[in-house]
Amino acid sequence: MSPELLPRPAAIGRDEYRRRCQTLMAALPEGSAVLLPAASLVTRSNDSDYPFRQRSDFHYLTGFPEPDALLLLLPGREAGEIVLFCQERNPAIEAWTGIRLGTDGAMAHFAIDEAFENPARVEALGELIDGRETLYLLLDDSESLALADQVRSELKGRARRGAVAPQALADLAPLLHEQRLIKSQAELALLRHAGEISARAHVRAMRTARPGLNEYHLQAELEHEFRWQGANGTAYDSIVGGGANACVLHYIENRDALVDGELVLIDAGAEFDLYAGDITRTFPVNGRFSSPQRQLYDIVLAAQERAIEAVTPGATLAAIHQGVVRDLSRGLVELGLVEGELEAVISEERYKRFYLHSTSHWLGLDVHDVGTYRCHGEPRPLAPGMVLTVEPGLYIPDDDDIPEAYRGIGIRIEDDVAVTRDGHEVLSAGVPKRASEIEAVMAKE
Ligand code: GLY
Ligand code: MN
Ligand code: MN
């Protein structure tokens, strides 16, 4: 594989982070404040930590890359609305774990109006929040709730001296996640890049695959390409499932041999600047689809291509899923894998034995990104700037009542798709999916 490097897209600028904070603040009722902690380091074993990964919500509003920070948004505060608490500089610790930005670095490089060191937190937090009626925070995050509790107790303790604690806690998630659902041009550039890197990695795995290798060899190829291209790593644990392992939706052991005559399903995506790629391809280990594999593959591919064509403003994921269910069900009936009338197969959900997941999810800073799927009880219409996956599949169990030729075949084809003003853009188009194209790529040395 040539070591060609893809050009990196621009990082998101501090003006955009400031705009995001301002947009959020503009949506809050008067007298509100926002409290949002960064992620913390998590112990992996004994004294080793997992690699640090910033909380997506915190990253979205600040871009600040360190653990143990805290963002406060204080609309209307004259001395500055965007306030950060962060780790204090400490040369003795920094010699071991790397440079900390400190308050000066935070204010110099990020859209932060005022920064305080963490040791000042308890006292300063109370003073900053004093008099705000409603405190917005992530209500399902225990650390946020504990912090809010601490601040409220501190302010209540000073009530007779005039301090006023927030009367209400409100969930930040719906407002913030609604905002995150619509991607900016800069975010789309990062998602496009994550898609391009992921696509290259899949091509690389296709070119490498052959009988006698192991699933983990293909995982190594994928993840080599991710890091080679400067991605943080994987957006989720890579799935490399040969043969019937493809039927286990979240198979991540990747430890079995790749067998001549079987398919291998790879679901893997790079995370670039915290934005996720999420691609699945399924291809023959030996480079040639058998006839039963090809029959099933072409059913999934046709359903996937039609679903992608349907991605346009105003369409809904529910309707796109229903289209996929219809296409897959028709194929299953035609192959004799499901008996009965098409309408009954759909209404009685008999297809679910072979297709049990939904077709799409939002994609962004999280691989299963935030944002609701329904509005006012109805499936929400797609709008420009939304990004989603389209990932139909068929998973044929290894059961006695299934014709032998189809048993244990699992196929999924997944692409990343942005909704544009007049249709869609496929962000993961760099990896082939037509059976003949895959065979051609695999035939090349
Ligand atoms: N890789 C997880 C998913 O496709 O949803
Ligand atoms: Mn997905
Ligand atoms: Mn996936």
Short mmCIF file of C-alpha atoms and ligand atoms in Angstrom, two decimals:
data_model
loop_
_atom_site.label_atom_id
_atom_site.label_comp_id
_atom_site.label_asym_id
_atom_site.label_seq_id
_atom_site.Cartn_x
_atom_site.Cartn_y
_atom_site.Cartn_z
CA MET A 1 0.00 0.00 0.00
CA SER A 2 1.42 3.38 -0.93
CA PRO A 3 2.13 5.57 2.07
CA GLU A 4 0.28 8.46 0.44
CA LEU A 5 -1.03 10.90 3.02
CA LEU A 6 -4.42 12.53 2.66
CA PRO A 7 -4.36 16.32 3.15
CA ARG A 8 -5.66 17.21 6.61
CA PRO A 9 -8.73 19.43 6.86
CA ALA A 10 -8.54 22.61 8.92
CA ALA A 11 -9.11 22.27 12.64
CA ILE A 12 -12.24 23.93 13.95
CA GLY A 13 -11.41 27.54 14.86
CA ARG A 14 -12.08 29.31 18.14
CA ASP A 15 -14.66 31.57 16.48
CA GLU A 16 -16.79 28.53 15.75
CA TYR A 17 -16.51 27.28 19.34
CA ARG A 18 -17.55 30.73 20.55
CA ARG A 19 -20.53 30.75 18.16
CA ARG A 20 -21.60 27.35 19.45
CA CYS A 21 -21.57 28.60 23.05
CA GLN A 22 -23.47 31.73 22.02
CA THR A 23 -26.09 29.75 20.12
CA LEU A 24 -26.64 27.54 23.14
CA MET A 25 -26.87 30.50 25.50
CA ALA A 26 -29.37 32.23 23.21
CA ALA A 27 -31.66 29.21 23.53
CA LEU A 28 -31.72 29.31 27.36
CA PRO A 29 -34.40 31.05 29.40
CA GLU A 30 -33.27 34.19 31.20
CA GLY A 31 -31.49 33.62 34.51
CA SER A 32 -29.89 30.32 33.44
CA ALA A 33 -26.37 28.97 33.67
CA VAL A 34 -24.75 25.89 32.10
CA LEU A 35 -22.39 23.59 33.96
CA LEU A 36 -20.54 20.93 31.96
CA PRO A 37 -17.56 18.91 33.18
CA ALA A 38 -14.88 17.53 30.86
CA ALA A 39 -14.15 13.81 30.85
CA SER A 40 -11.81 12.36 33.46
CA LEU A 41 -9.07 9.79 33.05
CA VAL A 42 -10.32 6.25 33.66
CA THR A 43 -8.15 3.53 35.18
CA ARG A 44 -7.45 0.62 32.87
CA SER A 45 -5.53 -1.52 35.33
CA ASN A 46 -3.53 -0.80 38.47
CA ASP A 47 -1.83 2.55 37.73
CA SER A 48 -2.41 2.67 33.95
CA ASP A 49 -5.21 4.69 32.42
CA TYR A 50 -7.22 4.28 29.23
CA PRO A 51 -6.13 6.79 26.58
CA PHE A 52 -7.92 10.04 27.36
CA ARG A 53 -10.93 10.84 25.20
CA GLN A 54 -12.70 14.15 25.77
CA ARG A 55 -16.43 14.17 26.48
CA SER A 56 -18.09 14.90 23.14
CA ASP A 57 -20.41 17.58 24.55
CA PHE A 58 -17.51 19.35 26.22
CA HIS A 59 -15.37 19.14 23.11
CA TYR A 60 -18.22 20.49 20.98
CA LEU A 61 -18.46 23.66 23.07
CA THR A 62 -14.79 24.26 23.88
CA GLY A 63 -12.31 22.16 21.88
CA PHE A 64 -10.33 22.13 25.14
CA PRO A 65 -8.43 18.83 25.19
CA GLU A 66 -7.63 18.17 28.84
CA PRO A 67 -9.29 16.04 31.49
CA ASP A 68 -10.72 17.41 34.72
CA ALA A 69 -11.85 20.74 33.34
CA LEU A 70 -15.24 22.37 33.80
CA LEU A 71 -17.15 24.73 31.53
CA LEU A 72 -19.58 27.30 32.87
CA LEU A 73 -21.74 29.37 30.54
CA LEU A 74 -23.08 32.48 32.24
CA PRO A 75 -25.21 34.44 29.76
CA GLY A 76 -25.01 38.19 30.30
CA ARG A 77 -22.02 38.10 32.70
CA GLU A 78 -20.05 41.27 32.08
CA ALA A 79 -16.67 39.85 33.04
CA GLY A 80 -17.17 37.09 30.49
CA GLU A 81 -19.83 34.53 29.64
CA ILE A 82 -17.60 31.56 28.85
CA VAL A 83 -15.74 30.43 31.94
CA LEU A 84 -13.37 27.47 32.28
CA PHE A 85 -11.87 25.72 35.28
CA CYS A 86 -8.82 23.64 34.41
CA GLN A 87 -5.87 21.79 35.89
CA GLU A 88 -3.20 24.08 37.29
CA ARG A 89 0.28 24.07 35.76
CA ASN A 90 2.63 21.77 37.66
CA PRO A 91 6.12 21.14 36.21
CA ALA A 92 6.68 18.09 38.42
CA ILE A 93 3.53 16.37 37.07
CA GLU A 94 3.92 17.73 33.54
CA ALA A 95 7.35 16.07 33.31
CA TRP A 96 5.50 12.73 33.49
CA THR A 97 2.18 13.27 31.78
CA GLY A 98 2.73 16.17 29.40
CA ILE A 99 2.17 19.87 29.21
CA ARG A 100 -0.95 21.31 30.74
CA LEU A 101 -2.33 24.42 29.11
CA GLY A 102 -3.20 26.11 32.37
CA THR A 103 -5.41 29.18 32.59
CA ASP A 104 -3.14 31.31 30.40
CA GLY A 105 -3.00 28.66 27.66
CA ALA A 106 -6.75 28.16 27.82
CA MET A 107 -7.43 31.85 27.34
CA ALA A 108 -4.76 32.28 24.67
CA HIS A 109 -5.86 29.42 22.43
CA PHE A 110 -9.53 28.72 23.11
CA ALA A 111 -12.79 30.68 23.13
CA ILE A 112 -12.64 31.14 26.89
CA ASP A 113 -13.38 34.53 28.47
CA GLU A 114 -12.08 33.75 31.93
CA ALA A 115 -10.22 30.75 33.31
CA PHE A 116 -9.67 29.60 36.89
CA GLU A 117 -7.54 26.83 38.32
CA ASN A 118 -9.33 23.80 39.73
CA PRO A 119 -8.33 24.37 43.37
CA ALA A 120 -10.37 27.60 43.25
CA ARG A 121 -13.39 25.67 42.03
CA VAL A 122 -15.52 25.13 45.11
CA GLU A 123 -15.56 28.73 46.23
CA ALA A 124 -15.57 30.38 42.81
CA LEU A 125 -18.31 28.13 41.42
CA GLY A 126 -20.74 29.28 44.10
CA GLU A 127 -19.94 32.92 43.48
CA LEU A 128 -20.36 32.57 39.73
CA ILE A 129 -23.65 30.71 39.92
CA ASP A 130 -25.12 32.79 42.77
CA GLY A 131 -28.47 34.27 41.68
CA ARG A 132 -28.99 32.07 38.59
CA GLU A 133 -32.46 30.54 38.72
CA THR A 134 -31.93 27.47 36.57
CA LEU A 135 -28.81 25.40 36.23
CA TYR A 136 -28.56 23.40 32.98
CA LEU A 137 -26.50 20.23 33.19
CA LEU A 138 -26.43 16.66 31.90
CA LEU A 139 -28.96 15.06 34.22
CA ASP A 140 -27.79 11.54 33.47
CA ASP A 141 -24.20 12.33 34.46
CA SER A 142 -23.49 11.60 38.12
CA GLU A 143 -20.46 13.91 38.23
CA SER A 144 -22.54 16.87 36.98
CA LEU A 145 -25.27 16.12 39.52
CA ALA A 146 -22.73 15.87 42.35
CA LEU A 147 -21.21 19.21 41.34
CA ALA A 148 -24.62 20.87 41.18
CA ASP A 149 -25.45 19.47 44.59
CA GLN A 150 -22.22 20.83 46.01
CA VAL A 151 -22.82 24.30 44.56
CA ARG A 152 -26.41 24.43 45.76
CA SER A 153 -25.44 23.36 49.28
CA GLU A 154 -22.71 25.95 49.38
CA LEU A 155 -25.06 28.72 48.24
CA LYS A 156 -27.85 27.63 50.58
CA GLY A 157 -25.34 27.72 53.43
CA ARG A 158 -24.80 31.39 52.66
CA ALA A 159 -28.49 32.20 52.13
CA ARG A 160 -28.72 34.48 55.14
CA ARG A 161 -25.86 36.51 53.72
CA GLY A 162 -27.85 36.95 50.52
CA ALA A 163 -26.68 34.04 48.38
CA VAL A 164 -29.34 32.52 46.10
CA ALA A 165 -29.03 28.94 44.93
CA PRO A 166 -30.57 27.79 41.60
CA GLN A 167 -34.12 26.64 42.24
CA ALA A 168 -34.21 24.29 39.32
CA LEU A 169 -31.92 21.85 37.58
CA ALA A 170 -32.72 21.37 33.91
CA ASP A 171 -31.44 18.89 31.35
CA LEU A 172 -28.86 20.36 29.00
CA ALA A 173 -28.99 17.35 26.69
CA PRO A 174 -32.05 18.18 24.54
CA LEU A 175 -30.87 21.71 23.66
CA LEU A 176 -27.23 20.85 23.16
CA HIS A 177 -27.92 17.67 21.26
CA GLU A 178 -30.37 19.39 18.95
CA GLN A 179 -27.55 21.80 18.14
CA ARG A 180 -25.03 18.98 17.60
CA LEU A 181 -27.40 17.21 15.20
CA ILE A 182 -26.87 19.83 12.48
CA LYS A 183 -23.23 19.83 11.39
CA SER A 184 -21.36 22.95 10.27
CA GLN A 185 -19.19 23.07 7.16
CA ALA A 186 -16.08 22.61 9.34
CA GLU A 187 -17.62 19.56 11.01
CA LEU A 188 -18.62 18.13 7.63
CA ALA A 189 -15.02 18.51 6.47
CA LEU A 190 -13.85 16.47 9.46
CA LEU A 191 -16.52 13.82 8.94
CA ARG A 192 -15.61 13.65 5.24
CA HIS A 193 -11.99 13.15 6.25
CA ALA A 194 -12.88 10.44 8.79
CA GLY A 195 -14.87 8.79 5.97
CA GLU A 196 -11.95 9.01 3.53
CA ILE A 197 -9.47 7.54 6.00
CA SER A 198 -11.90 4.77 6.91
CA ALA A 199 -12.51 4.01 3.23
CA ARG A 200 -8.78 3.74 2.53
CA ALA A 201 -8.42 1.39 5.46
CA HIS A 202 -11.18 -0.86 4.13
CA VAL A 203 -9.55 -0.98 0.68
CA ARG A 204 -6.29 -1.90 2.36
CA ALA A 205 -7.98 -4.74 4.26
CA MET A 206 -9.60 -6.00 1.04
CA ARG A 207 -6.23 -6.06 -0.71
CA THR A 208 -4.62 -7.91 2.18
CA ALA A 209 -7.26 -10.56 2.80
CA ARG A 210 -6.56 -14.14 1.82
CA PRO A 211 -7.23 -17.59 3.25
CA GLY A 212 -4.79 -18.51 6.01
CA LEU A 213 -4.67 -15.05 7.56
CA ASN A 214 -6.54 -14.31 10.75
CA GLU A 215 -9.27 -11.78 11.46
CA TYR A 216 -6.81 -9.79 13.57
CA HIS A 217 -4.47 -9.37 10.59
CA LEU A 218 -7.17 -7.36 8.82
CA GLN A 219 -7.83 -5.39 12.02
CA ALA A 220 -4.12 -4.55 12.08
CA GLU A 221 -4.25 -3.31 8.47
CA LEU A 222 -7.27 -1.12 9.17
CA GLU A 223 -5.90 0.42 12.32
CA HIS A 224 -2.46 0.93 10.78
CA GLU A 225 -4.07 3.07 8.09
CA PHE A 226 -6.11 5.03 10.67
CA ARG A 227 -3.02 6.03 12.63
CA TRP A 228 -0.91 6.47 9.52
CA GLN A 229 -3.36 9.10 8.34
CA GLY A 230 -3.27 10.88 11.71
CA ALA A 231 -6.61 9.67 13.05
CA ASN A 232 -6.90 9.42 16.84
CA GLY A 233 -7.55 5.72 16.33
CA THR A 234 -10.82 3.86 16.01
CA ALA A 235 -14.22 5.48 16.48
CA TYR A 236 -15.37 2.16 18.05
CA ASP A 237 -13.90 -1.31 18.41
CA SER A 238 -13.24 -2.72 14.95
CA ILE A 239 -15.38 -5.67 13.96
CA VAL A 240 -13.70 -8.24 11.69
CA GLY A 241 -15.94 -11.28 11.46
CA GLY A 242 -15.13 -14.15 9.11
CA GLY A 243 -17.81 -16.73 8.22
CA ALA A 244 -20.60 -16.99 10.79
CA ASN A 245 -18.87 -14.49 13.10
CA ALA A 246 -20.41 -11.90 10.75
CA CYS A 247 -23.79 -12.80 12.21
CA VAL A 248 -22.72 -11.60 15.68
CA LEU A 249 -23.50 -7.89 15.39
CA HIS A 250 -20.88 -6.66 17.84
CA TYR A 251 -18.21 -9.34 17.32
CA ILE A 252 -14.96 -7.67 18.37
CA GLU A 253 -12.79 -10.63 19.40
CA ASN A 254 -11.32 -10.80 15.86
CA ARG A 255 -9.37 -13.96 16.68
CA ASP A 256 -10.48 -16.60 14.16
CA ALA A 257 -8.86 -17.80 10.96
CA LEU A 258 -10.13 -16.46 7.64
CA VAL A 259 -11.41 -19.45 5.71
CA ASP A 260 -11.30 -20.06 1.97
CA GLY A 261 -14.81 -19.86 0.53
CA GLU A 262 -16.22 -17.74 3.36
CA LEU A 263 -17.04 -14.06 3.55
CA VAL A 264 -15.55 -11.61 6.02
CA LEU A 265 -17.52 -8.66 7.39
CA ILE A 266 -15.56 -5.60 8.48
CA ASP A 267 -17.26 -2.80 10.40
CA ALA A 268 -14.58 -0.25 11.26
CA GLY A 269 -14.16 3.51 11.25
CA ALA A 270 -11.49 6.04 12.10
CA GLU A 271 -11.95 8.82 14.61
CA PHE A 272 -10.38 12.02 13.29
CA ASP A 273 -10.28 15.07 15.54
CA LEU A 274 -12.99 13.24 17.51
CA TYR A 275 -15.31 12.83 14.49
CA ALA A 276 -16.32 9.29 13.57
CA GLY A 277 -16.24 7.27 10.40
CA ASP A 278 -18.42 4.13 10.40
CA ILE A 279 -18.13 1.85 7.38
CA THR A 280 -19.03 -1.80 6.83
CA ARG A 281 -18.02 -3.90 3.89
CA THR A 282 -18.43 -7.63 3.38
CA PHE A 283 -16.25 -9.47 0.90
CA PRO A 284 -14.99 -12.97 0.04
CA VAL A 285 -11.82 -14.06 1.82
CA ASN A 286 -10.52 -15.59 -1.42
CA GLY A 287 -11.54 -12.67 -3.62
CA ARG A 288 -14.48 -14.35 -5.45
CA PHE A 289 -18.11 -14.42 -4.30
CA SER A 290 -19.79 -17.82 -4.52
CA SER A 291 -23.21 -17.87 -6.12
CA PRO A 292 -25.26 -18.07 -2.86
CA GLN A 293 -23.08 -15.37 -1.29
CA ARG A 294 -23.58 -13.18 -4.34
CA GLN A 295 -27.37 -13.71 -4.29
CA LEU A 296 -27.60 -12.47 -0.71
CA TYR A 297 -25.02 -9.75 -1.25
CA ASP A 298 -26.88 -8.25 -4.19
CA ILE A 299 -30.11 -8.12 -2.19
CA VAL A 300 -28.41 -6.14 0.59
CA LEU A 301 -26.59 -3.91 -1.89
CA ALA A 302 -29.76 -3.05 -3.83
CA ALA A 303 -31.56 -2.21 -0.57
CA GLN A 304 -28.63 -0.07 0.56
CA GLU A 305 -28.34 1.82 -2.72
CA ARG A 306 -32.06 2.56 -2.78
CA ALA A 307 -31.95 3.71 0.84
CA ILE A 308 -29.09 6.10 0.12
CA GLU A 309 -30.97 7.50 -2.87
CA ALA A 310 -33.88 8.23 -0.52
CA VAL A 311 -31.73 10.43 1.76
CA THR A 312 -32.92 13.97 1.06
CA PRO A 313 -34.39 16.83 3.09
CA GLY A 314 -37.88 15.97 4.28
CA ALA A 315 -37.41 12.18 4.13
CA THR A 316 -37.45 10.27 7.42
CA LEU A 317 -35.22 7.49 8.73
CA ALA A 318 -38.36 5.54 9.60
CA ALA A 319 -39.54 5.60 5.98
CA ILE A 320 -36.04 4.74 4.72
CA HIS A 321 -35.94 1.79 7.12
CA GLN A 322 -39.36 0.63 5.93
CA GLY A 323 -38.07 0.69 2.34
CA VAL A 324 -35.09 -1.43 3.35
CA VAL A 325 -37.33 -3.89 5.19
CA ARG A 326 -39.47 -4.24 2.07
CA ASP A 327 -36.48 -4.77 -0.25
CA LEU A 328 -34.81 -7.29 2.07
CA SER A 329 -38.06 -9.13 2.72
CA ARG A 330 -38.76 -9.43 -1.01
CA GLY A 331 -35.29 -10.86 -1.51
CA LEU A 332 -35.72 -13.34 1.34
CA VAL A 333 -39.03 -14.54 -0.11
CA GLU A 334 -37.54 -14.87 -3.60
CA LEU A 335 -34.68 -16.99 -2.26
CA GLY A 336 -37.12 -19.16 -0.31
CA LEU A 337 -35.61 -18.23 3.05
CA VAL A 338 -38.94 -16.87 4.23
CA GLU A 339 -42.28 -18.30 3.20
CA GLY A 340 -45.48 -16.43 2.59
CA GLU A 341 -46.82 -13.26 1.03
CA LEU A 342 -44.53 -10.24 1.09
CA GLU A 343 -47.07 -8.09 2.97
CA ALA A 344 -47.46 -10.73 5.69
CA VAL A 345 -43.69 -11.20 5.99
CA ILE A 346 -43.42 -7.47 6.65
CA SER A 347 -46.46 -6.97 8.90
CA GLU A 348 -45.70 -10.09 10.97
CA GLU A 349 -42.02 -9.08 11.09
CA ARG A 350 -40.87 -12.48 9.85
CA TYR A 351 -37.86 -10.79 8.22
CA LYS A 352 -36.57 -10.04 11.74
CA ARG A 353 -35.03 -13.46 12.00
CA PHE A 354 -32.54 -12.21 9.37
CA TYR A 355 -32.52 -8.43 9.87
CA LEU A 356 -32.90 -7.35 13.47
CA HIS A 357 -31.32 -3.90 13.64
CA SER A 358 -32.39 -0.56 12.28
CA THR A 359 -31.00 0.91 9.08
CA SER A 360 -29.56 4.21 10.31
CA HIS A 361 -28.21 6.20 13.20
CA TRP A 362 -26.86 9.73 13.48
CA LEU A 363 -23.10 10.12 13.09
CA GLY A 364 -20.82 12.84 14.43
CA LEU A 365 -18.60 13.22 17.48
CA ASP A 366 -20.15 9.98 18.70
CA VAL A 367 -20.48 7.02 16.39
CA HIS A 368 -24.07 6.68 17.55
CA ASP A 369 -24.44 10.42 17.65
CA VAL A 370 -26.85 12.47 19.69
CA GLY A 371 -30.13 13.92 18.51
CA THR A 372 -33.65 12.58 18.70
CA TYR A 373 -35.16 10.40 16.01
CA ARG A 374 -38.70 11.67 16.59
CA CYS A 375 -40.19 15.13 16.97
CA HIS A 376 -43.63 15.69 18.50
CA GLY A 377 -44.22 11.96 18.38
CA GLU A 378 -43.50 11.73 14.63
CA PRO A 379 -40.36 10.55 12.79
CA ARG A 380 -38.31 13.70 12.28
CA PRO A 381 -37.76 14.96 8.74
CA LEU A 382 -34.17 15.01 7.54
CA ALA A 383 -32.58 18.43 7.10
CA PRO A 384 -29.33 19.67 5.53
CA GLY A 385 -26.36 19.20 7.86
CA MET A 386 -27.60 15.97 9.42
CA VAL A 387 -25.22 13.03 9.00
CA LEU A 388 -26.32 9.43 9.26
CA THR A 389 -25.36 5.90 8.37
CA VAL A 390 -27.20 3.60 5.96
CA GLU A 391 -26.44 0.02 6.95
CA PRO A 392 -28.82 -2.76 5.97
CA GLY A 393 -27.73 -6.35 6.46
CA LEU A 394 -28.81 -9.95 6.31
CA TYR A 395 -27.66 -12.48 8.87
CA ILE A 396 -28.58 -16.07 8.05
CA PRO A 397 -28.50 -18.36 11.09
CA ASP A 398 -26.75 -21.71 10.97
CA ASP A 399 -30.05 -23.56 11.54
CA ASP A 400 -31.24 -26.88 10.17
CA ASP A 401 -34.30 -25.42 8.45
CA ILE A 402 -32.18 -23.07 6.32
CA PRO A 403 -30.88 -24.34 2.93
CA GLU A 404 -27.28 -25.30 3.59
CA ALA A 405 -25.80 -23.00 0.97
CA TYR A 406 -26.97 -19.90 2.88
CA ARG A 407 -26.26 -20.99 6.45
CA GLY A 408 -23.95 -18.80 8.51
CA ILE A 409 -23.67 -16.02 5.92
CA GLY A 410 -23.68 -12.50 7.40
CA ILE A 411 -23.64 -9.43 5.18
CA ARG A 412 -23.82 -5.74 6.04
CA ILE A 413 -23.02 -2.77 3.83
CA GLU A 414 -22.70 0.56 5.60
CA ASP A 415 -21.98 4.05 4.33
CA ASP A 416 -21.89 7.49 5.94
CA VAL A 417 -24.21 10.03 4.35
CA ALA A 418 -24.63 13.77 4.86
CA VAL A 419 -27.95 15.40 4.04
CA THR A 420 -27.38 18.33 1.66
CA ARG A 421 -29.73 21.08 0.48
CA ASP A 422 -30.95 19.08 -2.46
CA GLY A 423 -30.10 15.49 -1.60
CA HIS A 424 -27.12 13.85 -0.03
CA GLU A 425 -23.36 13.34 -0.12
CA VAL A 426 -21.83 9.93 0.58
CA LEU A 427 -18.82 10.52 2.84
CA SER A 428 -17.51 6.96 2.54
CA ALA A 429 -17.64 6.56 -1.24
CA GLY A 430 -13.90 5.79 -1.44
CA VAL A 431 -14.35 2.07 -0.88
CA PRO A 432 -16.09 -0.06 -3.50
CA LYS A 433 -19.22 -2.04 -2.72
CA ARG A 434 -20.41 -3.55 -6.01
CA ALA A 435 -19.41 -7.23 -5.99
CA SER A 436 -17.57 -6.92 -9.31
CA GLU A 437 -15.63 -3.86 -8.10
CA ILE A 438 -14.64 -5.63 -4.89
CA GLU A 439 -13.44 -8.64 -6.87
CA ALA A 440 -11.41 -6.32 -9.10
CA VAL A 441 -9.76 -4.58 -6.12
CA MET A 442 -8.96 -7.92 -4.52
CA ALA A 443 -7.53 -9.32 -7.75
CA LYS A 444 -4.89 -6.55 -7.82
CA GLU A 445 -1.57 -7.26 -6.15
N1 GLY B 1 -20.27 0.20 14.17
C1 GLY B 1 -21.44 0.40 14.89
C2 GLY B 1 -22.58 0.62 14.02
O1 GLY B 1 -22.48 0.38 12.84
O2 GLY B 1 -23.60 1.08 14.42
MN MN B 2 -23.24 2.27 12.15
MN MN B 3 -20.67 0.29 11.75
#
